[in-house]
Amino acid sequence: MSKQTLQLLKQEFTIHSLDNDATVPAAVLACDVFFIAKTSDELSIVCPSSIEVDSFAAESQWRAFEIIGPLGFSLTGIMANISGVLAKANVSILTISTYDTDYILVKQNQIQTAEKALTKDGYLLL
């Protein structure tokens, strides 16, 4: 399998945890890039750190690598391979998938380690 190209997005992200019945702030919905997940237990929002969200827990200083797509649903092992490379480098990640592509979030203080490990393994970084 050929290696994918990844692009590091410029903005910093914060991961928020809210009650599952909380309202998503309009400022989040106006962002160029954001992610929302809801379960019976919680509402999670990943958005640029510049957006204020009244959450009961938040984890800031995340950056996102976009796997340049679109990635077809028939492709297998992409996230497993990338996460394996990062795990070997002791880089903690959060993964998010959309219809067309995948994103890997890495703490800001581990970006250089992640970039070095990915480049060494043959991934192209933009």
mmCIF file with all atom_site columns, C-alpha atoms in Angstrom:
data_model
loop_
_atom_site.group_PDB
_atom_site.id
_atom_site.type_symbol
_atom_site.label_atom_id
_atom_site.label_alt_id
_atom_site.label_comp_id
_atom_site.label_asym_id
_atom_site.label_entity_id
_atom_site.label_seq_id
_atom_site.pdbx_PDB_ins_code
_atom_site.Cartn_x
_atom_site.Cartn_y
_atom_site.Cartn_z
_atom_site.occupancy
_atom_site.B_iso_or_equiv
_atom_site.pdbx_formal_charge
_atom_site.auth_seq_id
_atom_site.auth_comp_id
_atom_site.auth_asym_id
_atom_site.auth_atom_id
_atom_site.pdbx_PDB_model_num
ATOM 1   C CA . MET A 1 1   ? 0.000   0.000  0.000  1.00 0.00 ? 1   MET A CA 1
ATOM 2   C CA . SER A 1 2   ? 1.393   3.420  -0.907 1.00 0.00 ? 2   SER A CA 1
ATOM 3   C CA . LYS A 1 3   ? 1.767   5.993  1.832  1.00 0.00 ? 3   LYS A CA 1
ATOM 4   C CA . GLN A 1 4   ? -0.727  8.822  2.087  1.00 0.00 ? 4   GLN A CA 1
ATOM 5   C CA . THR A 1 5   ? -0.046  12.541 2.076  1.00 0.00 ? 5   THR A CA 1
ATOM 6   C CA . LEU A 1 6   ? -0.889  14.418 5.259  1.00 0.00 ? 6   LEU A CA 1
ATOM 7   C CA . GLN A 1 7   ? -1.385  18.132 5.783  1.00 0.00 ? 7   GLN A CA 1
ATOM 8   C CA . LEU A 1 8   ? -1.020  19.781 9.173  1.00 0.00 ? 8   LEU A CA 1
ATOM 9   C CA . LEU A 1 9   ? -3.887  22.219 9.656  1.00 0.00 ? 9   LEU A CA 1
ATOM 10  C CA . LYS A 1 10  ? -2.862  25.668 10.880 1.00 0.00 ? 10  LYS A CA 1
ATOM 11  C CA . GLN A 1 11  ? -5.303  26.147 13.736 1.00 0.00 ? 11  GLN A CA 1
ATOM 12  C CA . GLU A 1 12  ? -5.078  24.776 17.246 1.00 0.00 ? 12  GLU A CA 1
ATOM 13  C CA . PHE A 1 13  ? -8.073  22.756 18.459 1.00 0.00 ? 13  PHE A CA 1
ATOM 14  C CA . THR A 1 14  ? -9.720  22.144 21.814 1.00 0.00 ? 14  THR A CA 1
ATOM 15  C CA . ILE A 1 15  ? -11.713 19.019 22.634 1.00 0.00 ? 15  ILE A CA 1
ATOM 16  C CA . HIS A 1 16  ? -14.778 19.808 24.748 1.00 0.00 ? 16  HIS A CA 1
ATOM 17  C CA . SER A 1 17  ? -17.049 17.506 26.719 1.00 0.00 ? 17  SER A CA 1
ATOM 18  C CA . LEU A 1 18  ? -20.598 18.660 27.438 1.00 0.00 ? 18  LEU A CA 1
ATOM 19  C CA . ASP A 1 19  ? -23.807 17.154 28.747 1.00 0.00 ? 19  ASP A CA 1
ATOM 20  C CA . ASN A 1 20  ? -25.525 15.147 26.013 1.00 0.00 ? 20  ASN A CA 1
ATOM 21  C CA . ASP A 1 21  ? -28.461 17.588 25.956 1.00 0.00 ? 21  ASP A CA 1
ATOM 22  C CA . ALA A 1 22  ? -26.313 20.732 25.630 1.00 0.00 ? 22  ALA A CA 1
ATOM 23  C CA . THR A 1 23  ? -26.824 23.078 22.707 1.00 0.00 ? 23  THR A CA 1
ATOM 24  C CA . VAL A 1 24  ? -24.021 23.388 20.169 1.00 0.00 ? 24  VAL A CA 1
ATOM 25  C CA . PRO A 1 25  ? -22.911 27.045 20.164 1.00 0.00 ? 25  PRO A CA 1
ATOM 26  C CA . ALA A 1 26  ? -23.588 28.961 16.950 1.00 0.00 ? 26  ALA A CA 1
ATOM 27  C CA . ALA A 1 27  ? -19.936 30.062 16.882 1.00 0.00 ? 27  ALA A CA 1
ATOM 28  C CA . VAL A 1 28  ? -18.891 26.423 16.527 1.00 0.00 ? 28  VAL A CA 1
ATOM 29  C CA . LEU A 1 29  ? -21.256 25.874 13.606 1.00 0.00 ? 29  LEU A CA 1
ATOM 30  C CA . ALA A 1 30  ? -19.782 28.942 11.878 1.00 0.00 ? 30  ALA A CA 1
ATOM 31  C CA . CYS A 1 31  ? -16.207 27.544 11.958 1.00 0.00 ? 31  CYS A CA 1
ATOM 32  C CA . ASP A 1 32  ? -14.490 26.280 8.824  1.00 0.00 ? 32  ASP A CA 1
ATOM 33  C CA . VAL A 1 33  ? -13.487 23.052 10.594 1.00 0.00 ? 33  VAL A CA 1
ATOM 34  C CA . PHE A 1 34  ? -15.210 21.438 13.589 1.00 0.00 ? 34  PHE A CA 1
ATOM 35  C CA . PHE A 1 35  ? -16.313 17.986 14.685 1.00 0.00 ? 35  PHE A CA 1
ATOM 36  C CA . ILE A 1 36  ? -19.288 16.972 16.807 1.00 0.00 ? 36  ILE A CA 1
ATOM 37  C CA . ALA A 1 37  ? -20.128 13.578 18.290 1.00 0.00 ? 37  ALA A CA 1
ATOM 38  C CA . LYS A 1 38  ? -23.046 12.722 20.526 1.00 0.00 ? 38  LYS A CA 1
ATOM 39  C CA . THR A 1 39  ? -23.863 9.620  22.551 1.00 0.00 ? 39  THR A CA 1
ATOM 40  C CA . SER A 1 40  ? -26.402 8.898  25.260 1.00 0.00 ? 40  SER A CA 1
ATOM 41  C CA . ASP A 1 41  ? -23.766 10.011 27.786 1.00 0.00 ? 41  ASP A CA 1
ATOM 42  C CA . GLU A 1 42  ? -22.079 13.061 26.297 1.00 0.00 ? 42  GLU A CA 1
ATOM 43  C CA . LEU A 1 43  ? -21.693 15.640 23.560 1.00 0.00 ? 43  LEU A CA 1
ATOM 44  C CA . SER A 1 44  ? -18.131 16.123 22.320 1.00 0.00 ? 44  SER A CA 1
ATOM 45  C CA . ILE A 1 45  ? -17.072 19.103 20.265 1.00 0.00 ? 45  ILE A CA 1
ATOM 46  C CA . VAL A 1 46  ? -13.686 19.576 18.636 1.00 0.00 ? 46  VAL A CA 1
ATOM 47  C CA . CYS A 1 47  ? -13.279 23.129 17.399 1.00 0.00 ? 47  CYS A CA 1
ATOM 48  C CA . PRO A 1 48  ? -10.647 25.837 17.019 1.00 0.00 ? 48  PRO A CA 1
ATOM 49  C CA . SER A 1 49  ? -9.337  26.943 20.406 1.00 0.00 ? 49  SER A CA 1
ATOM 50  C CA . SER A 1 50  ? -10.310 30.523 19.586 1.00 0.00 ? 50  SER A CA 1
ATOM 51  C CA . ILE A 1 51  ? -13.990 29.566 20.023 1.00 0.00 ? 51  ILE A CA 1
ATOM 52  C CA . GLU A 1 52  ? -15.355 29.740 23.561 1.00 0.00 ? 52  GLU A CA 1
ATOM 53  C CA . VAL A 1 53  ? -17.472 26.757 24.566 1.00 0.00 ? 53  VAL A CA 1
ATOM 54  C CA . ASP A 1 54  ? -19.052 26.429 28.006 1.00 0.00 ? 54  ASP A CA 1
ATOM 55  C CA . SER A 1 55  ? -17.995 22.828 28.622 1.00 0.00 ? 55  SER A CA 1
ATOM 56  C CA . PHE A 1 56  ? -17.459 20.940 31.865 1.00 0.00 ? 56  PHE A CA 1
ATOM 57  C CA . ALA A 1 57  ? -14.174 19.501 30.588 1.00 0.00 ? 57  ALA A CA 1
ATOM 58  C CA . ALA A 1 58  ? -11.809 20.684 27.880 1.00 0.00 ? 58  ALA A CA 1
ATOM 59  C CA . GLU A 1 59  ? -8.440  19.586 26.532 1.00 0.00 ? 59  GLU A CA 1
ATOM 60  C CA . SER A 1 60  ? -6.616  22.246 24.516 1.00 0.00 ? 60  SER A CA 1
ATOM 61  C CA . GLN A 1 61  ? -3.467  22.461 22.386 1.00 0.00 ? 61  GLN A CA 1
ATOM 62  C CA . TRP A 1 62  ? -4.322  19.831 19.773 1.00 0.00 ? 62  TRP A CA 1
ATOM 63  C CA . ARG A 1 63  ? -3.285  20.090 16.117 1.00 0.00 ? 63  ARG A CA 1
ATOM 64  C CA . ALA A 1 64  ? -4.815  18.110 13.266 1.00 0.00 ? 64  ALA A CA 1
ATOM 65  C CA . PHE A 1 65  ? -3.217  16.207 10.415 1.00 0.00 ? 65  PHE A CA 1
ATOM 66  C CA . GLU A 1 66  ? -5.632  15.796 7.503  1.00 0.00 ? 66  GLU A CA 1
ATOM 67  C CA . ILE A 1 67  ? -5.085  12.695 5.423  1.00 0.00 ? 67  ILE A CA 1
ATOM 68  C CA . ILE A 1 68  ? -5.472  14.087 1.940  1.00 0.00 ? 68  ILE A CA 1
ATOM 69  C CA . GLY A 1 69  ? -8.421  12.350 0.304  1.00 0.00 ? 69  GLY A CA 1
ATOM 70  C CA . PRO A 1 70  ? -10.949 11.530 -0.691 1.00 0.00 ? 70  PRO A CA 1
ATOM 71  C CA . LEU A 1 71  ? -10.421 8.116  0.833  1.00 0.00 ? 71  LEU A CA 1
ATOM 72  C CA . GLY A 1 72  ? -12.752 5.439  -0.471 1.00 0.00 ? 72  GLY A CA 1
ATOM 73  C CA . PHE A 1 73  ? -14.590 3.190  1.960  1.00 0.00 ? 73  PHE A CA 1
ATOM 74  C CA . SER A 1 74  ? -12.929 0.165  0.336  1.00 0.00 ? 74  SER A CA 1
ATOM 75  C CA . LEU A 1 75  ? -9.471  1.284  1.483  1.00 0.00 ? 75  LEU A CA 1
ATOM 76  C CA . THR A 1 76  ? -8.287  -0.593 4.540  1.00 0.00 ? 76  THR A CA 1
ATOM 77  C CA . GLY A 1 77  ? -5.565  -0.155 7.124  1.00 0.00 ? 77  GLY A CA 1
ATOM 78  C CA . ILE A 1 78  ? -4.875  3.553  6.611  1.00 0.00 ? 78  ILE A CA 1
ATOM 79  C CA . MET A 1 79  ? -5.607  4.614  10.171 1.00 0.00 ? 79  MET A CA 1
ATOM 80  C CA . ALA A 1 80  ? -4.106  1.433  11.597 1.00 0.00 ? 80  ALA A CA 1
ATOM 81  C CA . ASN A 1 81  ? -0.819  2.073  9.788  1.00 0.00 ? 81  ASN A CA 1
ATOM 82  C CA . ILE A 1 82  ? -0.556  5.743  10.717 1.00 0.00 ? 82  ILE A CA 1
ATOM 83  C CA . SER A 1 83  ? -1.615  5.201  14.318 1.00 0.00 ? 83  SER A CA 1
ATOM 84  C CA . GLY A 1 84  ? 0.894   2.353  14.563 1.00 0.00 ? 84  GLY A CA 1
ATOM 85  C CA . VAL A 1 85  ? 3.724   4.616  13.428 1.00 0.00 ? 85  VAL A CA 1
ATOM 86  C CA . LEU A 1 86  ? 2.695   7.244  15.968 1.00 0.00 ? 86  LEU A CA 1
ATOM 87  C CA . ALA A 1 87  ? 2.243   4.682  18.765 1.00 0.00 ? 87  ALA A CA 1
ATOM 88  C CA . LYS A 1 88  ? 5.797   3.421  18.201 1.00 0.00 ? 88  LYS A CA 1
ATOM 89  C CA . ALA A 1 89  ? 6.952   7.038  18.600 1.00 0.00 ? 89  ALA A CA 1
ATOM 90  C CA . ASN A 1 90  ? 4.908   7.346  21.841 1.00 0.00 ? 90  ASN A CA 1
ATOM 91  C CA . VAL A 1 91  ? 2.617   9.975  20.321 1.00 0.00 ? 91  VAL A CA 1
ATOM 92  C CA . SER A 1 92  ? -0.911  10.018 21.731 1.00 0.00 ? 92  SER A CA 1
ATOM 93  C CA . ILE A 1 93  ? -3.644  10.671 19.153 1.00 0.00 ? 93  ILE A CA 1
ATOM 94  C CA . LEU A 1 94  ? -7.337  11.283 18.665 1.00 0.00 ? 94  LEU A CA 1
ATOM 95  C CA . THR A 1 95  ? -8.741  10.167 15.317 1.00 0.00 ? 95  THR A CA 1
ATOM 96  C CA . ILE A 1 96  ? -11.775 11.592 13.566 1.00 0.00 ? 96  ILE A CA 1
ATOM 97  C CA . SER A 1 97  ? -13.259 10.413 10.295 1.00 0.00 ? 97  SER A CA 1
ATOM 98  C CA . THR A 1 98  ? -15.551 12.152 7.845  1.00 0.00 ? 98  THR A CA 1
ATOM 99  C CA . TYR A 1 99  ? -17.168 10.877 4.672  1.00 0.00 ? 99  TYR A CA 1
ATOM 100 C CA . ASP A 1 100 ? -14.184 11.834 2.501  1.00 0.00 ? 100 ASP A CA 1
ATOM 101 C CA . THR A 1 101 ? -11.142 11.722 4.751  1.00 0.00 ? 101 THR A CA 1
ATOM 102 C CA . ASP A 1 102 ? -9.629  11.125 8.167  1.00 0.00 ? 102 ASP A CA 1
ATOM 103 C CA . TYR A 1 103 ? -7.974  13.422 10.688 1.00 0.00 ? 103 TYR A CA 1
ATOM 104 C CA . ILE A 1 104 ? -5.397  12.619 13.325 1.00 0.00 ? 104 ILE A CA 1
ATOM 105 C CA . LEU A 1 105 ? -5.139  15.026 16.229 1.00 0.00 ? 105 LEU A CA 1
ATOM 106 C CA . VAL A 1 106 ? -1.866  15.275 18.092 1.00 0.00 ? 106 VAL A CA 1
ATOM 107 C CA . LYS A 1 107 ? -0.950  17.444 21.070 1.00 0.00 ? 107 LYS A CA 1
ATOM 108 C CA . GLN A 1 108 ? 1.008   20.537 20.038 1.00 0.00 ? 108 GLN A CA 1
ATOM 109 C CA . ASN A 1 109 ? 4.026   19.487 22.114 1.00 0.00 ? 109 ASN A CA 1
ATOM 110 C CA . GLN A 1 110 ? 4.269   16.208 20.162 1.00 0.00 ? 110 GLN A CA 1
ATOM 111 C CA . ILE A 1 111 ? 3.971   17.622 16.619 1.00 0.00 ? 111 ILE A CA 1
ATOM 112 C CA . GLN A 1 112 ? 7.687   17.482 15.855 1.00 0.00 ? 112 GLN A CA 1
ATOM 113 C CA . THR A 1 113 ? 7.937   13.905 17.105 1.00 0.00 ? 113 THR A CA 1
ATOM 114 C CA . ALA A 1 114 ? 4.906   12.939 15.010 1.00 0.00 ? 114 ALA A CA 1
ATOM 115 C CA . GLU A 1 115 ? 6.245   14.645 11.883 1.00 0.00 ? 115 GLU A CA 1
ATOM 116 C CA . LYS A 1 116 ? 9.633   12.963 12.270 1.00 0.00 ? 116 LYS A CA 1
ATOM 117 C CA . ALA A 1 117 ? 8.098   9.506  12.746 1.00 0.00 ? 117 ALA A CA 1
ATOM 118 C CA . LEU A 1 118 ? 5.682   9.887  9.820  1.00 0.00 ? 118 LEU A CA 1
ATOM 119 C CA . THR A 1 119 ? 8.356   11.223 7.467  1.00 0.00 ? 119 THR A CA 1
ATOM 120 C CA . LYS A 1 120 ? 10.771  8.446  8.459  1.00 0.00 ? 120 LYS A CA 1
ATOM 121 C CA . ASP A 1 121 ? 8.055   5.892  7.642  1.00 0.00 ? 121 ASP A CA 1
ATOM 122 C CA . GLY A 1 122 ? 7.536   7.350  4.152  1.00 0.00 ? 122 GLY A CA 1
ATOM 123 C CA . TYR A 1 123 ? 4.541   9.653  4.583  1.00 0.00 ? 123 TYR A CA 1
ATOM 124 C CA . LEU A 1 124 ? 4.592   12.966 2.717  1.00 0.00 ? 124 LEU A CA 1
ATOM 125 C CA . LEU A 1 125 ? 3.784   15.980 4.891  1.00 0.00 ? 125 LEU A CA 1
ATOM 126 C CA . LEU A 1 126 ? 2.545   19.210 3.366  1.00 0.00 ? 126 LEU A CA 1
#
